[in-house]
Short mmCIF file of C-alpha atoms and ligand atoms in Angstrom, two decimals:
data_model
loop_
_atom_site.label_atom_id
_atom_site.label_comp_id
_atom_site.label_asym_id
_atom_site.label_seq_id
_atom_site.Cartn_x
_atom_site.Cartn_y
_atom_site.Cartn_z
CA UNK A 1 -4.72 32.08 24.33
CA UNK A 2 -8.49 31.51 23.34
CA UNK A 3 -9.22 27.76 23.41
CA UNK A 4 -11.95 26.15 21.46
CA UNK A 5 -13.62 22.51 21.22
CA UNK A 6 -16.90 23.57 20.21
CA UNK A 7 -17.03 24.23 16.07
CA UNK A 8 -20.30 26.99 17.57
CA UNK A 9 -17.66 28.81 20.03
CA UNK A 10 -15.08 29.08 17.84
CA UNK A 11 -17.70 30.82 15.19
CA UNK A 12 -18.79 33.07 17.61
CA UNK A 13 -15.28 34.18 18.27
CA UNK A 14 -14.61 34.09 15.05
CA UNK A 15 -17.64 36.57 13.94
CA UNK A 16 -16.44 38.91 16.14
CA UNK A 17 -13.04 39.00 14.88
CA UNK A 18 -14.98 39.83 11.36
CA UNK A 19 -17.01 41.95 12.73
CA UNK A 20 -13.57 44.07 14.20
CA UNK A 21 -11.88 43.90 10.36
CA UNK A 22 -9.19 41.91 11.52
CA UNK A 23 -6.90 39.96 9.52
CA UNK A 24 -7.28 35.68 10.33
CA UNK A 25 -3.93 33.63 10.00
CA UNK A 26 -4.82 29.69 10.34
CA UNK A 27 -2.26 27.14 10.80
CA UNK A 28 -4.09 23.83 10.67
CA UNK A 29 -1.86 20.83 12.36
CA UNK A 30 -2.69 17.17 13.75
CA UNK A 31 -0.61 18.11 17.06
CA UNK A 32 2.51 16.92 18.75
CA UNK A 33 3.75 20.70 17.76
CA UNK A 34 7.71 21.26 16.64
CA UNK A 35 9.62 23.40 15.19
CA UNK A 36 8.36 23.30 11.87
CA UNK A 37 4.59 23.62 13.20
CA UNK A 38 5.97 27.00 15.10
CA UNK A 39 7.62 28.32 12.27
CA UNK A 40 4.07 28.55 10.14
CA UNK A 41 2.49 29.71 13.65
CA UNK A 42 5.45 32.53 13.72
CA UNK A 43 4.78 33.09 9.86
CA UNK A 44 1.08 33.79 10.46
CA UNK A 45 1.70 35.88 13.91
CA UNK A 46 4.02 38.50 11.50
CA UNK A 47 1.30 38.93 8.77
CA UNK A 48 -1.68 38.90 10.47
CA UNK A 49 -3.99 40.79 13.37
CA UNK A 50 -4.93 36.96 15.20
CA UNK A 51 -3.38 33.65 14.49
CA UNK A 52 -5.68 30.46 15.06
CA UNK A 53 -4.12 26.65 15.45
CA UNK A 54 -6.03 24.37 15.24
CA UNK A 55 -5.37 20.57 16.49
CA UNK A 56 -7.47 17.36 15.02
CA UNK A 57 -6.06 14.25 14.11
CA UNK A 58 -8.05 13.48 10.96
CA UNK A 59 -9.42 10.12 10.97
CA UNK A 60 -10.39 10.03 7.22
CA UNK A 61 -6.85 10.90 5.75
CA UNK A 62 -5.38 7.59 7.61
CA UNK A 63 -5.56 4.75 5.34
CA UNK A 64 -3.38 2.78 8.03
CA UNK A 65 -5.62 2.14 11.38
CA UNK A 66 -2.48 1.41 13.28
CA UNK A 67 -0.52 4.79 11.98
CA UNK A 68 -3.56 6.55 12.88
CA UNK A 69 -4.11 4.41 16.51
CA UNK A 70 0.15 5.25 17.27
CA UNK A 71 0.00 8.98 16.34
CA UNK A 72 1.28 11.17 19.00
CA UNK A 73 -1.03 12.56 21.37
CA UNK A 74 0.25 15.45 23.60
CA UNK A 75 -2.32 17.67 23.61
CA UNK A 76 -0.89 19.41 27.15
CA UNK A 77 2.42 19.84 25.81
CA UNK A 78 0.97 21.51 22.58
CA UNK A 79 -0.76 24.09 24.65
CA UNK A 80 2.19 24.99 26.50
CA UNK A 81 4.21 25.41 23.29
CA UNK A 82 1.46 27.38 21.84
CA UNK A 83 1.30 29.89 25.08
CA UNK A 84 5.29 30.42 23.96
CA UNK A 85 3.89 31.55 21.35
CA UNK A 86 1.77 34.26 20.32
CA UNK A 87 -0.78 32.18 18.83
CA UNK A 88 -4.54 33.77 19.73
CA UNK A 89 -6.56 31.24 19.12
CA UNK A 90 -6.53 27.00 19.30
CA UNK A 91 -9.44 24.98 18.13
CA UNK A 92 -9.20 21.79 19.31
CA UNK A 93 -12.63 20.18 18.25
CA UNK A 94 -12.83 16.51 18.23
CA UNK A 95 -14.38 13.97 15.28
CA UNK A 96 -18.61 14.55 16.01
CA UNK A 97 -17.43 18.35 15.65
CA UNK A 98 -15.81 18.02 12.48
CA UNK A 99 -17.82 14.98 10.82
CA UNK A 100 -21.16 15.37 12.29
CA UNK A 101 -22.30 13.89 8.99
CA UNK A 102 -21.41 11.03 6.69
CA UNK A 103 -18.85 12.28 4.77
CA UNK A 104 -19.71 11.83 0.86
CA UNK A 105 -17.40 14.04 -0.82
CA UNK A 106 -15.05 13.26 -3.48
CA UNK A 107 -12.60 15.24 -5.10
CA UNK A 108 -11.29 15.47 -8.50
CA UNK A 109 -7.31 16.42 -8.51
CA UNK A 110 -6.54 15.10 -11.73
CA UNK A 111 -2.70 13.84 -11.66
CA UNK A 112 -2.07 15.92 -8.74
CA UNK A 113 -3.00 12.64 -6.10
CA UNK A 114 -2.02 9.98 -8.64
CA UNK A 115 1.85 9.99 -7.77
CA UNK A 116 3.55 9.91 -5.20
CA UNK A 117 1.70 9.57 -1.53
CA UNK A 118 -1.64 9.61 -3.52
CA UNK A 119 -0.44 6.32 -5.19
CA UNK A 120 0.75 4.78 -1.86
CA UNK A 121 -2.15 6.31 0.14
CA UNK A 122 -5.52 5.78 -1.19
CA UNK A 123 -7.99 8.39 -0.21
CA UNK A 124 -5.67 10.07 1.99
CA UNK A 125 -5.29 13.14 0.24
CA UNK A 126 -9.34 13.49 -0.05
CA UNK A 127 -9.37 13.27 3.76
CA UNK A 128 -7.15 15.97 3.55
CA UNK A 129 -8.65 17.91 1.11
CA UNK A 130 -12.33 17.48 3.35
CA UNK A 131 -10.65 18.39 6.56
CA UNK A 132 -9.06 21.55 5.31
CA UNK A 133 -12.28 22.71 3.84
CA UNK A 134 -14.01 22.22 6.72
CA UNK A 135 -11.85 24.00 8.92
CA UNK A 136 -11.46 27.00 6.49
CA UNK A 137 -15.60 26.88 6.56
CA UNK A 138 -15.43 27.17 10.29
CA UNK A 139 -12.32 29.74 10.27
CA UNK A 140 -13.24 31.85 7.45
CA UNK A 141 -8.97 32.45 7.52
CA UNK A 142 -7.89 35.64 5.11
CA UNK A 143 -4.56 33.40 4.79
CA UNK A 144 -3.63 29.88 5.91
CA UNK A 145 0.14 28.24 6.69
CA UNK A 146 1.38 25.26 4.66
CA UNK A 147 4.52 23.69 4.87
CA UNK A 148 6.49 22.40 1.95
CA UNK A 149 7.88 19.76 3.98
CA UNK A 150 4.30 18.06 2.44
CA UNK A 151 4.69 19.29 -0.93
CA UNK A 152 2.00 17.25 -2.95
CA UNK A 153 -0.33 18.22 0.08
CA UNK A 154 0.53 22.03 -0.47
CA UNK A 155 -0.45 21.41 -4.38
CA UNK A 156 -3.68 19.53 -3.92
CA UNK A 157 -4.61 22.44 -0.91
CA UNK A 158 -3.79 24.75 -3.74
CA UNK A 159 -5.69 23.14 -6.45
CA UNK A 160 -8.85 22.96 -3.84
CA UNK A 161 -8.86 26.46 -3.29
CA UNK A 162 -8.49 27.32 -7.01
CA UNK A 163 -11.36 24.12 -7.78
CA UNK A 164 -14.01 25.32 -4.99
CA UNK A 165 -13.24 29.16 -5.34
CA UNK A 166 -12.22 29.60 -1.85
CA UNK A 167 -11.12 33.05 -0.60
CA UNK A 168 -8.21 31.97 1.34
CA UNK A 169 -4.23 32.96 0.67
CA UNK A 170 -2.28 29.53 1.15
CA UNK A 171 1.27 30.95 1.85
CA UNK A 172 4.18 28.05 1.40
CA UNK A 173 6.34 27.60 4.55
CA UNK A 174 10.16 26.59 3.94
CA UNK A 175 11.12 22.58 5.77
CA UNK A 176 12.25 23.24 8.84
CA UNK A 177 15.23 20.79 10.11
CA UNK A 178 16.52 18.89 12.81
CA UNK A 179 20.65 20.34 13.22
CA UNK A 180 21.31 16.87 11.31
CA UNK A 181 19.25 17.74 8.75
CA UNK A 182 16.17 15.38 9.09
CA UNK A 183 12.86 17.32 8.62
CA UNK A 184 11.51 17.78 11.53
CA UNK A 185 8.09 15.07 11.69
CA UNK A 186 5.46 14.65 14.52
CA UNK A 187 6.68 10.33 13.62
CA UNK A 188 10.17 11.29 14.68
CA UNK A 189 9.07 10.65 18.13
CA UNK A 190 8.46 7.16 17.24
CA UNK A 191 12.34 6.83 15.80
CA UNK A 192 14.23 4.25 18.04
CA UNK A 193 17.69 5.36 19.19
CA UNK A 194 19.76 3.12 16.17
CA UNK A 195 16.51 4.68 13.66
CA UNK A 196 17.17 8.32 14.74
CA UNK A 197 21.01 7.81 13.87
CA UNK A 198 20.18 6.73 10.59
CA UNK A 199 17.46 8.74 9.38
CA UNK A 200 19.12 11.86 8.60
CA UNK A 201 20.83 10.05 5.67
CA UNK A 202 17.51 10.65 3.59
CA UNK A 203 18.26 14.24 3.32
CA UNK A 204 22.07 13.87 3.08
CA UNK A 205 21.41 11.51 0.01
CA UNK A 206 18.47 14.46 -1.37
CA UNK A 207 21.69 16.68 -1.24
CA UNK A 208 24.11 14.98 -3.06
CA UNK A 209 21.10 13.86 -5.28
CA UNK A 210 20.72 18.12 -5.98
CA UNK A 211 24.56 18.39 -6.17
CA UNK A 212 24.56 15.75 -9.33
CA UNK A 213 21.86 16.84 -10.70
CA UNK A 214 23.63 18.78 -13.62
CA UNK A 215 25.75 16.02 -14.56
CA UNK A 216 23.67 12.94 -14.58
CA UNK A 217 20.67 11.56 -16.31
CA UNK A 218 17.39 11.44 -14.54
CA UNK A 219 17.25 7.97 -14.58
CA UNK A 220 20.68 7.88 -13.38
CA UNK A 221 19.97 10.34 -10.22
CA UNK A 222 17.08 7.83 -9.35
CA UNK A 223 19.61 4.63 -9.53
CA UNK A 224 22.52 6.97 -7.56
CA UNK A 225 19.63 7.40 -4.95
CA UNK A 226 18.61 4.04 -4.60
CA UNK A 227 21.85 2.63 -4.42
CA UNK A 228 23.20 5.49 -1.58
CA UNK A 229 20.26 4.64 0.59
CA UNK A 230 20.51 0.97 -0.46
CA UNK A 231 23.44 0.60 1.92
CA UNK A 232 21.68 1.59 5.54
CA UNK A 233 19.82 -1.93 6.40
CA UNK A 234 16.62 -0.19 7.53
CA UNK A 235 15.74 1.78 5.05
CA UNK A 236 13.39 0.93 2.41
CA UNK A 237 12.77 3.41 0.17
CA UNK A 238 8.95 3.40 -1.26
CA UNK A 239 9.56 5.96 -4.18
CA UNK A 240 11.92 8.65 -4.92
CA UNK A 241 10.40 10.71 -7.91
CA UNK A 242 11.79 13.40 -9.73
CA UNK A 243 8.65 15.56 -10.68
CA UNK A 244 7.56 18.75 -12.47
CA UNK A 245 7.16 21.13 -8.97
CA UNK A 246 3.42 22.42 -10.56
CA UNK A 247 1.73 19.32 -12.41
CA UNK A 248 3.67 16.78 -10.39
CA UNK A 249 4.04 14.92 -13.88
CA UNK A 250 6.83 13.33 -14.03
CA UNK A 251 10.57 14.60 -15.30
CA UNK A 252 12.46 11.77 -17.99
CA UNK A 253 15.11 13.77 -19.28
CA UNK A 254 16.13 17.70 -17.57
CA UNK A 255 14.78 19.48 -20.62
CA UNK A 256 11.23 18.40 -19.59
CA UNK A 257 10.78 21.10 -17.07
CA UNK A 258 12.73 24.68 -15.06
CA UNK A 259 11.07 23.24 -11.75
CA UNK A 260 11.95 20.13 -10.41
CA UNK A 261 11.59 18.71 -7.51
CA UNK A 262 12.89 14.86 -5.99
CA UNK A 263 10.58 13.89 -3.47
CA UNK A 264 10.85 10.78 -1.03
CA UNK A 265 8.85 8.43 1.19
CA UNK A 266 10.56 5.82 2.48
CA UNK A 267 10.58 3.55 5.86
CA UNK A 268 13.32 3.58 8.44
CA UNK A 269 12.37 0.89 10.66
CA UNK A 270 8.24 0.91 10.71
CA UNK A 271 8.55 4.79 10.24
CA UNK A 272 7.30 6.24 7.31
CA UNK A 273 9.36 9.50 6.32
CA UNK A 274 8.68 11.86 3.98
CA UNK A 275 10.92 15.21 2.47
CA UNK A 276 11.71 16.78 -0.41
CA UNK A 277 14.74 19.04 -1.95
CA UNK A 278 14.31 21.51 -5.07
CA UNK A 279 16.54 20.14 -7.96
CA UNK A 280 15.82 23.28 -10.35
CA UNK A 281 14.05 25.92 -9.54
P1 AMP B 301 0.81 17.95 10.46
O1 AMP B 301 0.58 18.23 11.90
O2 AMP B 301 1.86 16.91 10.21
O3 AMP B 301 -0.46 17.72 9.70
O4 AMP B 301 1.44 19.28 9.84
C1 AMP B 301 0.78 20.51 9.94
C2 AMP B 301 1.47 21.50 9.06
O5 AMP B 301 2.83 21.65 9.47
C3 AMP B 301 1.51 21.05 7.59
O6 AMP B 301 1.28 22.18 6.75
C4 AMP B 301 2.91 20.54 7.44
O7 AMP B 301 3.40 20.60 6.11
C5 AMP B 301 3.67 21.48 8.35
N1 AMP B 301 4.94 20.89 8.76
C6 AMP B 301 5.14 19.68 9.33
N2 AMP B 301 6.45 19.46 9.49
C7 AMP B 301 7.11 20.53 9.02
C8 AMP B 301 8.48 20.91 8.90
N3 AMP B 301 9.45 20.12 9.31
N4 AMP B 301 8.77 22.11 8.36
C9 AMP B 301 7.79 22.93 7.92
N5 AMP B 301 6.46 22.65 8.00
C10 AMP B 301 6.13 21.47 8.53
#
């Protein structure tokens, strides 16, 4: 595998690659690879000529300086996981690479980053939005791996490649799981043993929550959810919304919308969780 720091090597590797016709998979990722990260790197290996990773925690979509200071860095043990692979390519740049300039820009995503995370995390999902558009700059990638463990993410990537006319495929990637059902999250690591126990009851509540769906109200879903994860002592639940899976607007009564989707953050411990289940689809 073809490692890169330098946002000029990676170009030159990547011009050549252009130059040959070949099709360019990109899986972008902040590290501490699992599962889930594999299973968009597998993804792009089947459907393209050369897969690229790339690694960078980005700075600008933290709005928490101590989330950002305690996220895993295991930069060996991604590389070996990546040689298991068949990934081609990772670019590993760090922040002077990417932001060798003030960064002005500001999106417009409408409602899209007015719910949900966008609502709890201000200006994260511009730092996203920056990030990805630099790296597609640099990457020039025919098709790029998202996963819909980040759903609101996936839409706003969407709605930035529709906005800024970007010639990139973004191909959805299903959650990958833990065998207990928690989706697998680079902040599991961080899960003390009594927290690990207890946070796969987020997604065991998400599927009764899709299991009752039929029968009761919205408002009474949210109130069944509450209460379910009311009962573990160290979970705090910051939202659980039931939203329209394109707009993200929100669903009052079933009729509203075909495609629904529930969608929760909420804290075990100091551990912020996130995940997602498709009510109606
Ligand atoms: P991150 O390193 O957390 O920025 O994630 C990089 C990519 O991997 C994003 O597109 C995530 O949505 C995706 N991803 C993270 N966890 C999972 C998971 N459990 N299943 C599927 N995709 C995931």
């Amino acid at each position: 595998m073809e490692i890169f720091q330098k946002v000029k090597d990676v170009k030159v590797y990547v011009a050549r690659l252009k130059a040959a016709q070949k099709k360019i998979g990109f899986v972008p990722t902040m590290g501490a690879l699992h599962d889930g990260h594999t299973s968009l790197i597998h993804e792009s290996i089947r459907n393209n000529d050369i897969t690229i990773c790339s690694i960078f925690i980005n700075p600008i979509q933290f709005n928490n300086k101590e989330d950002l200071a305690k996220y895993p860095k295991l930069i060996k043990d991604d590389i070996a996981k990546l040689n298991e692979t068949e990934c081609d390519c990772l670019f590993n740049p760090d922040g002077n690479e990417i932001y060798p300039k003030p960064i002005k820009t500001e999106y417009d995503f409408g409602h899209l980053d007015k719910v949900m995370e966008g609502k709890y995390r201000k200006g994260h999902f511009n730092g996203v939005a920056v990030v990805v558009k630099r790296l597609f700059d640099i990457i020039e990638p025919d098709n790029s791996y998202f996963g819909e463990k980040d759903y609101q993410q996936l839409m706003i990537i969407k709605h930035l490649v529709k906005d800024q006319e970007l010639d990139v495929n973004i191909i959805p990637c299903p959650i990958v799981r833990e065998v207990n059902g928690l989706a697998m999250s680079s902040r599991n690591s961080r899960l003390d043993p009594l927290e690990k126990v207890v946070a796969p009851a987020l997604y065991a509540v998400l599927k009764k929550a899709k299991e009752r769906a039929g029968d009761l109200t919205v408002k009474e879903l949210k109130s069944f959810v509450t209460k379910q994860l009311g009962n573990f002592k160290i979970i705090r639940v910051e939202y659980f919304d039931i939203v329209d899976m394109n707009t993200l607007e929100p669903v009052h009564d079933w009729s509203e919308s075909k495609e629904v989707i529930a969608c929760i953050a909420a804290y075990v411990g100091n551990i912020r969780l996130i995940d997602n289940i498709i009510l109606f689809s």
